[in-house]
Amino acid sequence: MDIGGKKRSDNFEDRGAGSRRAGGGGGGIGVSLFSFALRKFGFKGALVAGLALGGVYFLAPEEVRQSLLGDTSTSSQGAGKVCEASPKNASACDFSRVVLASTEDAWLKHFSQGGLPDYGRKPNAYQLPTLVVFTGSVSTAGCGNATSAVGPFYCPADNKLYIDPGFYDDLAHKLKAPGDFAQAYVIAHEVGHHVQHLIGSLTRTMPGETKNQVSVRVELQADCFAGVWGHHARTDLAITDKDLSDATQAAHSIGDDALGHKDEAKFSHGSSQQRISWFKKGFKSGDPRQCDTFAVKDYKAL
Ligand SMILES: [Zn+2]
């Protein structure tokens, strides 16, 4: 990837450091996030989707109540800017702004051309989401509080994407998915959830399917949308074959099976193979209409 001289998005917010970086990015659950949103908006409104680090799922209310007991996170924000904390953070922030700007260009184009999957909602022009960086914990407007343990996530209530730059280290080391395009894929996946929010697929249901199955459809579509952005960025950001394989590795690493989830009925994001396949579908075609995971009638055929 080459980000030199590229546009930086100003839809960027440095929220500073929260109280702590809970869980180090693995295994925790953004409980308060869901419980607040559940109380305020009900399940559909609480639909906050992110990358699975064993963390962000479509939690059923009973799961939330159960997990709440173990939630001891606290939030105290504003203890210093994330992007100014270290040269590494500064570079992560800068990189994130370039990727965000590139997603803005891609989706402004797709929304203006009207080439989107149809869920009965005619979206107007693309509304630009804001990317919030934080460390430790963060408060959202409408989705409650979250710690870094949930991984990057999207809050549909405030149209913001939330990322702790420390996640990039987890991605490179714990999840063995290094490379800047792997990081870009993470941002583009969350942007994909924003697109879903605008076109009406984020809260879609499928008759006869469990919440987990619908969640897999939603997540695979976000992977495909990330690929659509990747297609757009090929020239703009000089995406190479190595970059593509880095993103594929990331998609593999965060598949439900790769994360050790044995029971397919409990999958929330799809297998490694599925995540790679849908990402590539978007990347090769550059066409969001190819990302209609809801048009695949048989769940097993996804
Ligand atoms: Zn997601």
PDB file of C-alpha atoms and ligand atoms in Angstrom:
ATOM      1  CA  MET A   1       0.000   0.000   0.000  1.00  0.00           C
ATOM      2  CA  ASP A   2       1.146   3.517  -0.653  1.00  0.00           C
ATOM      3  CA  ILE A   3      -0.533   6.255   1.364  1.00  0.00           C
ATOM      4  CA  GLY A   4       1.983   8.996   0.626  1.00  0.00           C
ATOM      5  CA  GLY A   5       0.350  12.233  -0.446  1.00  0.00           C
ATOM      6  CA  LYS A   6      -3.146  10.798  -0.199  1.00  0.00           C
ATOM      7  CA  LYS A   7      -6.193  12.529   1.183  1.00  0.00           C
ATOM      8  CA  ARG A   8      -6.794  12.310   4.951  1.00  0.00           C
ATOM      9  CA  SER A   9     -10.377  12.241   6.158  1.00  0.00           C
ATOM     10  CA  ASP A  10     -11.433  14.878   8.662  1.00  0.00           C
ATOM     11  CA  ASN A  11     -14.307  12.711   9.864  1.00  0.00           C
ATOM     12  CA  PHE A  12     -12.001  11.595  12.574  1.00  0.00           C
ATOM     13  CA  GLU A  13     -12.194  11.980  16.311  1.00  0.00           C
ATOM     14  CA  ASP A  14      -9.435  11.369  18.834  1.00  0.00           C
ATOM     15  CA  ARG A  15     -11.308  10.507  21.990  1.00  0.00           C
ATOM     16  CA  GLY A  16      -8.247  10.032  24.146  1.00  0.00           C
ATOM     17  CA  ALA A  17      -7.485   7.357  26.669  1.00  0.00           C
ATOM     18  CA  GLY A  18     -10.080   5.588  28.749  1.00  0.00           C
ATOM     19  CA  SER A  19      -9.240   4.045  32.071  1.00  0.00           C
ATOM     20  CA  ARG A  20      -7.566   0.881  30.864  1.00  0.00           C
ATOM     21  CA  ARG A  21      -7.139  -1.413  27.964  1.00  0.00           C
ATOM     22  CA  ALA A  22      -9.214  -4.299  29.233  1.00  0.00           C
ATOM     23  CA  GLY A  23      -8.575  -7.805  28.116  1.00  0.00           C
ATOM     24  CA  GLY A  24      -5.788  -7.003  25.699  1.00  0.00           C
ATOM     25  CA  GLY A  25      -8.056  -7.542  22.759  1.00  0.00           C
ATOM     26  CA  GLY A  26      -9.024 -11.132  23.268  1.00  0.00           C
ATOM     27  CA  GLY A  27     -11.996 -12.836  24.785  1.00  0.00           C
ATOM     28  CA  GLY A  28     -13.876 -10.039  26.477  1.00  0.00           C
ATOM     29  CA  ILE A  29     -17.353  -8.894  25.637  1.00  0.00           C
ATOM     30  CA  GLY A  30     -18.556  -5.347  25.201  1.00  0.00           C
ATOM     31  CA  VAL A  31     -21.321  -5.933  27.592  1.00  0.00           C
ATOM     32  CA  SER A  32     -22.297  -2.487  28.705  1.00  0.00           C
ATOM     33  CA  LEU A  33     -22.373  -1.416  25.086  1.00  0.00           C
ATOM     34  CA  PHE A  34     -25.121  -3.861  24.350  1.00  0.00           C
ATOM     35  CA  SER A  35     -27.003  -3.523  27.587  1.00  0.00           C
ATOM     36  CA  PHE A  36     -27.286   0.238  27.263  1.00  0.00           C
ATOM     37  CA  ALA A  37     -28.376  -0.033  23.680  1.00  0.00           C
ATOM     38  CA  LEU A  38     -30.754  -2.845  24.454  1.00  0.00           C
ATOM     39  CA  ARG A  39     -32.468  -0.791  27.107  1.00  0.00           C
ATOM     40  CA  LYS A  40     -32.619   2.223  24.877  1.00  0.00           C
ATOM     41  CA  PHE A  41     -33.375   0.792  21.461  1.00  0.00           C
ATOM     42  CA  GLY A  42     -34.263  -2.870  21.877  1.00  0.00           C
ATOM     43  CA  PHE A  43     -32.372  -5.664  20.209  1.00  0.00           C
ATOM     44  CA  LYS A  44     -32.425  -4.310  16.691  1.00  0.00           C
ATOM     45  CA  GLY A  45     -31.258  -0.903  17.756  1.00  0.00           C
ATOM     46  CA  ALA A  46     -28.528  -2.527  19.776  1.00  0.00           C
ATOM     47  CA  LEU A  47     -27.130  -4.272  16.782  1.00  0.00           C
ATOM     48  CA  VAL A  48     -23.534  -3.299  16.981  1.00  0.00           C
ATOM     49  CA  ALA A  49     -21.344  -5.342  14.784  1.00  0.00           C
ATOM     50  CA  GLY A  50     -17.601  -5.599  14.829  1.00  0.00           C
ATOM     51  CA  LEU A  51     -14.889  -8.041  14.145  1.00  0.00           C
ATOM     52  CA  ALA A  52     -14.934 -11.147  16.246  1.00  0.00           C
ATOM     53  CA  LEU A  53     -12.128 -11.393  18.694  1.00  0.00           C
ATOM     54  CA  GLY A  54     -14.281 -13.654  20.731  1.00  0.00           C
ATOM     55  CA  GLY A  55     -16.007 -10.435  21.596  1.00  0.00           C
ATOM     56  CA  VAL A  56     -18.473  -8.701  19.382  1.00  0.00           C
ATOM     57  CA  TYR A  57     -21.545 -10.727  18.684  1.00  0.00           C
ATOM     58  CA  PHE A  58     -25.206 -10.178  18.233  1.00  0.00           C
ATOM     59  CA  LEU A  59     -25.966 -10.801  21.846  1.00  0.00           C
ATOM     60  CA  ALA A  60     -29.339 -12.099  22.855  1.00  0.00           C
ATOM     61  CA  PRO A  61     -30.754 -10.264  25.887  1.00  0.00           C
ATOM     62  CA  GLU A  62     -30.240 -13.253  28.182  1.00  0.00           C
ATOM     63  CA  GLU A  63     -26.586 -13.413  27.197  1.00  0.00           C
ATOM     64  CA  VAL A  64     -26.226  -9.766  28.098  1.00  0.00           C
ATOM     65  CA  ARG A  65     -27.733 -10.234  31.520  1.00  0.00           C
ATOM     66  CA  GLN A  66     -25.486 -13.201  32.124  1.00  0.00           C
ATOM     67  CA  SER A  67     -22.359 -11.408  31.028  1.00  0.00           C
ATOM     68  CA  LEU A  68     -23.200  -8.216  32.855  1.00  0.00           C
ATOM     69  CA  LEU A  69     -22.339  -9.878  36.131  1.00  0.00           C
ATOM     70  CA  GLY A  70     -18.743 -10.158  35.084  1.00  0.00           C
ATOM     71  CA  ASP A  71     -18.438  -6.661  33.721  1.00  0.00           C
ATOM     72  CA  THR A  72     -16.294  -4.482  35.912  1.00  0.00           C
ATOM     73  CA  SER A  73     -15.060  -2.016  33.353  1.00  0.00           C
ATOM     74  CA  THR A  74     -15.022   1.651  34.117  1.00  0.00           C
ATOM     75  CA  SER A  75     -14.634   4.602  31.866  1.00  0.00           C
ATOM     76  CA  SER A  76     -12.733   7.806  32.385  1.00  0.00           C
ATOM     77  CA  GLN A  77     -11.981   9.566  29.173  1.00  0.00           C
ATOM     78  CA  GLY A  78      -9.998  12.522  28.062  1.00  0.00           C
ATOM     79  CA  ALA A  79      -6.720  11.541  29.696  1.00  0.00           C
ATOM     80  CA  GLY A  80      -4.681  12.518  26.654  1.00  0.00           C
ATOM     81  CA  LYS A  81      -4.861  12.210  22.917  1.00  0.00           C
ATOM     82  CA  VAL A  82      -4.388   8.776  21.434  1.00  0.00           C
ATOM     83  CA  CYS A  83      -2.691  10.015  18.295  1.00  0.00           C
ATOM     84  CA  GLU A  84      -0.154  12.046  20.256  1.00  0.00           C
ATOM     85  CA  ALA A  85       0.755   9.288  22.689  1.00  0.00           C
ATOM     86  CA  SER A  86       3.512   7.766  20.544  1.00  0.00           C
ATOM     87  CA  PRO A  87       4.945   7.923  17.015  1.00  0.00           C
ATOM     88  CA  LYS A  88       3.403   4.501  16.425  1.00  0.00           C
ATOM     89  CA  ASN A  89      -0.043   5.781  17.358  1.00  0.00           C
ATOM     90  CA  ALA A  90       0.453   8.895  15.256  1.00  0.00           C
ATOM     91  CA  SER A  91       1.182   6.736  12.265  1.00  0.00           C
ATOM     92  CA  ALA A  92      -1.794   4.443  12.988  1.00  0.00           C
ATOM     93  CA  CYS A  93      -4.088   7.487  13.195  1.00  0.00           C
ATOM     94  CA  ASP A  94      -2.734   8.931   9.986  1.00  0.00           C
ATOM     95  CA  PHE A  95      -3.089   5.602   8.208  1.00  0.00           C
ATOM     96  CA  SER A  96      -6.669   5.219   9.463  1.00  0.00           C
ATOM     97  CA  ARG A  97      -7.575   8.658   8.107  1.00  0.00           C
ATOM     98  CA  VAL A  98      -6.231   7.761   4.662  1.00  0.00           C
ATOM     99  CA  VAL A  99      -8.171   4.492   4.552  1.00  0.00           C
ATOM    100  CA  LEU A 100     -11.311   6.234   5.784  1.00  0.00           C
ATOM    101  CA  ALA A 101     -10.999   8.900   3.083  1.00  0.00           C
ATOM    102  CA  SER A 102     -10.610   6.192   0.471  1.00  0.00           C
ATOM    103  CA  THR A 103     -13.743   4.388   1.717  1.00  0.00           C
ATOM    104  CA  GLU A 104     -15.590   7.714   1.533  1.00  0.00           C
ATOM    105  CA  ASP A 105     -14.689   8.082  -2.137  1.00  0.00           C
ATOM    106  CA  ALA A 106     -15.669   4.508  -2.905  1.00  0.00           C
ATOM    107  CA  TRP A 107     -19.056   4.614  -1.192  1.00  0.00           C
ATOM    108  CA  LEU A 108     -19.950   8.116  -2.342  1.00  0.00           C
ATOM    109  CA  LYS A 109     -19.507   6.741  -5.836  1.00  0.00           C
ATOM    110  CA  HIS A 110     -21.561   3.598  -5.275  1.00  0.00           C
ATOM    111  CA  PHE A 111     -24.373   5.482  -3.567  1.00  0.00           C
ATOM    112  CA  SER A 112     -24.528   8.091  -6.311  1.00  0.00           C
ATOM    113  CA  GLN A 113     -24.543   5.400  -9.007  1.00  0.00           C
ATOM    114  CA  GLY A 114     -27.292   3.439  -7.278  1.00  0.00           C
ATOM    115  CA  GLY A 115     -25.536   0.093  -7.649  1.00  0.00           C
ATOM    116  CA  LEU A 116     -26.376  -1.312  -4.239  1.00  0.00           C
ATOM    117  CA  PRO A 117     -28.254  -4.388  -3.034  1.00  0.00           C
ATOM    118  CA  ASP A 118     -31.936  -3.535  -2.654  1.00  0.00           C
ATOM    119  CA  TYR A 119     -33.563  -4.002   0.745  1.00  0.00           C
ATOM    120  CA  GLY A 120     -36.593  -1.876   0.059  1.00  0.00           C
ATOM    121  CA  ARG A 121     -34.987   1.284   1.314  1.00  0.00           C
ATOM    122  CA  LYS A 122     -33.878   3.985  -1.077  1.00  0.00           C
ATOM    123  CA  PRO A 123     -30.839   5.457   0.581  1.00  0.00           C
ATOM    124  CA  ASN A 124     -30.037   9.048  -0.191  1.00  0.00           C
ATOM    125  CA  ALA A 125     -26.496  10.216  -0.718  1.00  0.00           C
ATOM    126  CA  TYR A 126     -23.872   8.422   1.334  1.00  0.00           C
ATOM    127  CA  GLN A 127     -23.612   9.863   4.828  1.00  0.00           C
ATOM    128  CA  LEU A 128     -20.001   9.912   5.908  1.00  0.00           C
ATOM    129  CA  PRO A 129     -19.336   8.020   9.129  1.00  0.00           C
ATOM    130  CA  THR A 130     -16.874   9.241  11.749  1.00  0.00           C
ATOM    131  CA  LEU A 131     -13.926   7.175  12.896  1.00  0.00           C
ATOM    132  CA  VAL A 132     -13.232   7.439  16.613  1.00  0.00           C
ATOM    133  CA  VAL A 133      -9.905   6.295  18.032  1.00  0.00           C
ATOM    134  CA  PHE A 134      -9.654   5.540  21.724  1.00  0.00           C
ATOM    135  CA  THR A 135      -7.611   3.471  24.121  1.00  0.00           C
ATOM    136  CA  GLY A 136      -8.923   1.488  27.025  1.00  0.00           C
ATOM    137  CA  SER A 137     -12.596   2.306  27.038  1.00  0.00           C
ATOM    138  CA  VAL A 138     -15.001   4.591  25.279  1.00  0.00           C
ATOM    139  CA  SER A 139     -18.513   5.985  25.557  1.00  0.00           C
ATOM    140  CA  THR A 140     -20.782   6.095  22.551  1.00  0.00           C
ATOM    141  CA  ALA A 141     -23.883   8.137  21.861  1.00  0.00           C
ATOM    142  CA  GLY A 142     -26.497   5.429  21.811  1.00  0.00           C
ATOM    143  CA  CYS A 143     -24.517   2.205  22.178  1.00  0.00           C
ATOM    144  CA  GLY A 144     -23.324   2.648  25.746  1.00  0.00           C
ATOM    145  CA  ASN A 145     -19.760   2.078  26.883  1.00  0.00           C
ATOM    146  CA  ALA A 146     -17.223  -0.349  25.484  1.00  0.00           C
ATOM    147  CA  THR A 147     -13.715  -1.471  26.264  1.00  0.00           C
ATOM    148  CA  SER A 148     -11.002  -2.334  23.771  1.00  0.00           C
ATOM    149  CA  ALA A 149     -11.675  -5.983  24.481  1.00  0.00           C
ATOM    150  CA  VAL A 150     -14.582  -5.962  22.046  1.00  0.00           C
ATOM    151  CA  GLY A 151     -12.285  -5.110  19.149  1.00  0.00           C
ATOM    152  CA  PRO A 152     -13.208  -2.506  16.565  1.00  0.00           C
ATOM    153  CA  PHE A 153     -16.930  -1.909  16.332  1.00  0.00           C
ATOM    154  CA  TYR A 154     -19.594   0.179  14.646  1.00  0.00           C
ATOM    155  CA  CYS A 155     -22.388   1.974  16.475  1.00  0.00           C
ATOM    156  CA  PRO A 156     -25.423   2.518  14.224  1.00  0.00           C
ATOM    157  CA  ALA A 157     -26.976   4.942  16.704  1.00  0.00           C
ATOM    158  CA  ASP A 158     -24.244   7.556  16.174  1.00  0.00           C
ATOM    159  CA  ASN A 159     -22.844   6.441  12.794  1.00  0.00           C
ATOM    160  CA  LYS A 160     -19.371   6.078  14.220  1.00  0.00           C
ATOM    161  CA  LEU A 161     -16.658   3.442  13.953  1.00  0.00           C
ATOM    162  CA  TYR A 162     -14.579   2.864  17.077  1.00  0.00           C
ATOM    163  CA  ILE A 163     -11.031   1.529  17.004  1.00  0.00           C
ATOM    164  CA  ASP A 164      -8.285   1.218  19.578  1.00  0.00           C
ATOM    165  CA  PRO A 165      -5.022   1.409  17.594  1.00  0.00           C
ATOM    166  CA  GLY A 166      -3.676  -1.290  19.910  1.00  0.00           C
ATOM    167  CA  PHE A 167      -5.904  -3.650  17.971  1.00  0.00           C
ATOM    168  CA  TYR A 168      -3.500  -3.419  15.051  1.00  0.00           C
ATOM    169  CA  ASP A 169      -0.833  -5.006  17.239  1.00  0.00           C
ATOM    170  CA  ASP A 170      -3.221  -7.761  18.234  1.00  0.00           C
ATOM    171  CA  LEU A 171      -4.014  -8.332  14.604  1.00  0.00           C
ATOM    172  CA  ALA A 172      -0.344  -8.592  13.677  1.00  0.00           C
ATOM    173  CA  HIS A 173       0.801 -10.672  16.616  1.00  0.00           C
ATOM    174  CA  LYS A 174      -1.996 -12.507  18.421  1.00  0.00           C
ATOM    175  CA  LEU A 175      -3.993 -13.105  15.262  1.00  0.00           C
ATOM    176  CA  LYS A 176      -0.933 -13.498  13.048  1.00  0.00           C
ATOM    177  CA  ALA A 177      -2.286 -11.136  10.426  1.00  0.00           C
ATOM    178  CA  PRO A 178       0.371  -8.465   9.843  1.00  0.00           C
ATOM    179  CA  GLY A 179       0.442  -5.892   7.080  1.00  0.00           C
ATOM    180  CA  ASP A 180      -1.162  -2.527   6.610  1.00  0.00           C
ATOM    181  CA  PHE A 181      -3.793  -3.796   4.211  1.00  0.00           C
ATOM    182  CA  ALA A 182      -4.949  -6.207   6.920  1.00  0.00           C
ATOM    183  CA  GLN A 183      -5.507  -3.133   9.115  1.00  0.00           C
ATOM    184  CA  ALA A 184      -7.257  -1.356   6.290  1.00  0.00           C
ATOM    185  CA  TYR A 185      -9.549  -4.331   5.873  1.00  0.00           C
ATOM    186  CA  VAL A 186     -10.619  -3.978   9.500  1.00  0.00           C
ATOM    187  CA  ILE A 187     -11.607  -0.346   8.954  1.00  0.00           C
ATOM    188  CA  ALA A 188     -13.322  -1.170   5.675  1.00  0.00           C
ATOM    189  CA  HIS A 189     -15.272  -3.980   7.359  1.00  0.00           C
ATOM    190  CA  GLU A 190     -16.644  -1.571   9.968  1.00  0.00           C
ATOM    191  CA  VAL A 191     -17.439   0.938   7.228  1.00  0.00           C
ATOM    192  CA  GLY A 192     -19.267  -1.973   5.592  1.00  0.00           C
ATOM    193  CA  HIS A 193     -21.547  -2.141   8.633  1.00  0.00           C
ATOM    194  CA  HIS A 194     -22.263   1.555   8.205  1.00  0.00           C
ATOM    195  CA  VAL A 195     -23.225   0.947   4.586  1.00  0.00           C
ATOM    196  CA  GLN A 196     -25.506  -1.851   5.785  1.00  0.00           C
ATOM    197  CA  HIS A 197     -27.087   0.527   8.258  1.00  0.00           C
ATOM    198  CA  LEU A 198     -27.851   2.973   5.432  1.00  0.00           C
ATOM    199  CA  ILE A 199     -29.227   0.432   2.959  1.00  0.00           C
ATOM    200  CA  GLY A 200     -31.221  -1.513   5.544  1.00  0.00           C
ATOM    201  CA  SER A 201     -29.458  -4.871   5.786  1.00  0.00           C
ATOM    202  CA  LEU A 202     -27.873  -4.408   9.208  1.00  0.00           C
ATOM    203  CA  THR A 203     -31.083  -5.244  11.013  1.00  0.00           C
ATOM    204  CA  ARG A 204     -32.498  -7.605   8.432  1.00  0.00           C
ATOM    205  CA  THR A 205     -33.914 -10.968   9.471  1.00  0.00           C
ATOM    206  CA  MET A 206     -34.418 -14.207   7.568  1.00  0.00           C
ATOM    207  CA  PRO A 207     -37.503 -16.346   8.139  1.00  0.00           C
ATOM    208  CA  GLY A 208     -36.664 -19.529   9.992  1.00  0.00           C
ATOM    209  CA  GLU A 209     -33.063 -18.571  10.725  1.00  0.00           C
ATOM    210  CA  THR A 210     -31.461 -18.106  14.107  1.00  0.00           C
ATOM    211  CA  LYS A 211     -29.938 -14.814  15.191  1.00  0.00           C
ATOM    212  CA  ASN A 212     -26.497 -16.360  14.752  1.00  0.00           C
ATOM    213  CA  GLN A 213     -27.227 -17.378  11.194  1.00  0.00           C
ATOM    214  CA  VAL A 214     -28.475 -13.908  10.329  1.00  0.00           C
ATOM    215  CA  SER A 215     -25.407 -12.482  12.037  1.00  0.00           C
ATOM    216  CA  VAL A 216     -23.183 -14.572   9.771  1.00  0.00           C
ATOM    217  CA  ARG A 217     -25.019 -13.178   6.723  1.00  0.00           C
ATOM    218  CA  VAL A 218     -24.505  -9.624   7.994  1.00  0.00           C
ATOM    219  CA  GLU A 219     -20.821 -10.154   8.769  1.00  0.00           C
ATOM    220  CA  LEU A 220     -20.023 -11.834   5.463  1.00  0.00           C
ATOM    221  CA  GLN A 221     -21.691  -8.972   3.644  1.00  0.00           C
ATOM    222  CA  ALA A 222     -19.509  -6.511   5.580  1.00  0.00           C
ATOM    223  CA  ASP A 223     -16.464  -8.559   4.502  1.00  0.00           C
ATOM    224  CA  CYS A 224     -17.642  -8.388   0.902  1.00  0.00           C
ATOM    225  CA  PHE A 225     -18.176  -4.617   1.191  1.00  0.00           C
ATOM    226  CA  ALA A 226     -14.625  -4.361   2.560  1.00  0.00           C
ATOM    227  CA  GLY A 227     -13.539  -6.149  -0.594  1.00  0.00           C
ATOM    228  CA  VAL A 228     -15.514  -3.717  -2.744  1.00  0.00           C
ATOM    229  CA  TRP A 229     -13.552  -0.915  -1.148  1.00  0.00           C
ATOM    230  CA  GLY A 230     -10.317  -2.869  -1.754  1.00  0.00           C
ATOM    231  CA  HIS A 231     -11.183  -3.042  -5.437  1.00  0.00           C
ATOM    232  CA  HIS A 232     -11.655   0.721  -5.491  1.00  0.00           C
ATOM    233  CA  ALA A 233      -8.337   1.241  -3.659  1.00  0.00           C
ATOM    234  CA  ARG A 234      -6.258  -0.971  -5.947  1.00  0.00           C
ATOM    235  CA  THR A 235      -5.112   1.899  -8.073  1.00  0.00           C
ATOM    236  CA  ASP A 236      -5.612   4.743  -5.636  1.00  0.00           C
ATOM    237  CA  LEU A 237      -3.538   3.217  -2.834  1.00  0.00           C
ATOM    238  CA  ALA A 238      -1.402   0.890  -4.956  1.00  0.00           C
ATOM    239  CA  ILE A 239      -2.707  -2.375  -3.522  1.00  0.00           C
ATOM    240  CA  THR A 240      -0.375  -5.253  -4.383  1.00  0.00           C
ATOM    241  CA  ASP A 241      -0.842  -9.026  -4.448  1.00  0.00           C
ATOM    242  CA  LYS A 242       0.998  -9.155  -1.137  1.00  0.00           C
ATOM    243  CA  ASP A 243      -1.526  -6.715   0.331  1.00  0.00           C
ATOM    244  CA  LEU A 244      -4.357  -8.900  -0.884  1.00  0.00           C
ATOM    245  CA  SER A 245      -2.816 -11.954   0.727  1.00  0.00           C
ATOM    246  CA  ASP A 246      -2.401  -9.985   3.987  1.00  0.00           C
ATOM    247  CA  ALA A 247      -6.105  -9.163   3.973  1.00  0.00           C
ATOM    248  CA  THR A 248      -6.941 -12.754   3.155  1.00  0.00           C
ATOM    249  CA  GLN A 249      -4.823 -13.844   6.103  1.00  0.00           C
ATOM    250  CA  ALA A 250      -6.717 -11.409   8.335  1.00  0.00           C
ATOM    251  CA  ALA A 251     -10.056 -12.716   7.091  1.00  0.00           C
ATOM    252  CA  HIS A 252      -8.831 -16.227   7.832  1.00  0.00           C
ATOM    253  CA  SER A 253      -7.595 -15.371  11.322  1.00  0.00           C
ATOM    254  CA  ILE A 254     -10.916 -13.959  12.440  1.00  0.00           C
ATOM    255  CA  GLY A 255     -13.089 -16.744  11.059  1.00  0.00           C
ATOM    256  CA  ASP A 256     -15.182 -18.376  13.756  1.00  0.00           C
ATOM    257  CA  ASP A 257     -13.408 -21.707  13.299  1.00  0.00           C
ATOM    258  CA  ALA A 258      -9.947 -20.126  13.405  1.00  0.00           C
ATOM    259  CA  LEU A 259     -10.941 -18.430  16.654  1.00  0.00           C
ATOM    260  CA  GLY A 260     -11.677 -21.850  18.100  1.00  0.00           C
ATOM    261  CA  HIS A 261     -15.461 -21.839  17.965  1.00  0.00           C
ATOM    262  CA  LYS A 262     -16.372 -25.473  17.519  1.00  0.00           C
ATOM    263  CA  ASP A 263     -20.149 -25.384  17.307  1.00  0.00           C
ATOM    264  CA  GLU A 264     -21.288 -24.072  13.932  1.00  0.00           C
ATOM    265  CA  ALA A 265     -24.674 -23.138  15.366  1.00  0.00           C
ATOM    266  CA  LYS A 266     -22.833 -20.576  17.482  1.00  0.00           C
ATOM    267  CA  PHE A 267     -20.927 -19.022  14.606  1.00  0.00           C
ATOM    268  CA  SER A 268     -21.589 -15.297  14.394  1.00  0.00           C
ATOM    269  CA  HIS A 269     -19.212 -14.126  11.671  1.00  0.00           C
ATOM    270  CA  GLY A 270     -18.667 -17.140   9.412  1.00  0.00           C
ATOM    271  CA  SER A 271     -15.835 -19.584   8.889  1.00  0.00           C
ATOM    272  CA  SER A 272     -12.405 -18.530   7.664  1.00  0.00           C
ATOM    273  CA  GLN A 273     -13.184 -19.950   4.255  1.00  0.00           C
ATOM    274  CA  GLN A 274     -16.456 -18.009   4.057  1.00  0.00           C
ATOM    275  CA  ARG A 275     -14.866 -14.745   5.163  1.00  0.00           C
ATOM    276  CA  ILE A 276     -12.101 -15.043   2.599  1.00  0.00           C
ATOM    277  CA  SER A 277     -14.503 -16.016  -0.140  1.00  0.00           C
ATOM    278  CA  TRP A 278     -16.880 -13.077   0.435  1.00  0.00           C
ATOM    279  CA  PHE A 279     -14.043 -10.605   0.801  1.00  0.00           C
ATOM    280  CA  LYS A 280     -12.600 -11.780  -2.500  1.00  0.00           C
ATOM    281  CA  LYS A 281     -15.990 -11.619  -4.164  1.00  0.00           C
ATOM    282  CA  GLY A 282     -16.152  -7.920  -3.377  1.00  0.00           C
ATOM    283  CA  PHE A 283     -12.520  -7.341  -4.217  1.00  0.00           C
ATOM    284  CA  LYS A 284     -12.688  -9.001  -7.621  1.00  0.00           C
ATOM    285  CA  SER A 285     -15.999  -7.525  -8.742  1.00  0.00           C
ATOM    286  CA  GLY A 286     -15.951  -4.106  -7.096  1.00  0.00           C
ATOM    287  CA  ASP A 287     -19.725  -4.424  -7.269  1.00  0.00           C
ATOM    288  CA  PRO A 288     -21.746  -4.118  -4.027  1.00  0.00           C
ATOM    289  CA  ARG A 289     -24.631  -6.001  -5.641  1.00  0.00           C
ATOM    290  CA  GLN A 290     -22.415  -9.095  -5.661  1.00  0.00           C
ATOM    291  CA  CYS A 291     -22.433  -8.853  -1.859  1.00  0.00           C
ATOM    292  CA  ASP A 292     -26.063  -9.776  -1.326  1.00  0.00           C
ATOM    293  CA  THR A 293     -25.597 -12.545   1.223  1.00  0.00           C
ATOM    294  CA  PHE A 294     -29.347 -12.375   1.915  1.00  0.00           C
ATOM    295  CA  ALA A 295     -30.096 -13.475  -1.633  1.00  0.00           C
ATOM    296  CA  VAL A 296     -28.449 -16.835  -0.949  1.00  0.00           C
ATOM    297  CA  LYS A 297     -31.522 -18.802   0.032  1.00  0.00           C
ATOM    298  CA  ASP A 298     -29.781 -21.813   1.534  1.00  0.00           C
ATOM    299  CA  TYR A 299     -27.734 -20.797   4.574  1.00  0.00           C
ATOM    300  CA  LYS A 300     -25.363 -23.700   3.986  1.00  0.00           C
ATOM    301  CA  ALA A 301     -24.565 -22.361   0.521  1.00  0.00           C
ATOM    302  CA  LEU A 302     -23.129 -19.096   1.859  1.00  0.00           C
TER     303      LEU A 302
HETATM  304 ZN    ZN B   1     -18.510  -7.065  11.730  1.00  0.00          ZN
END
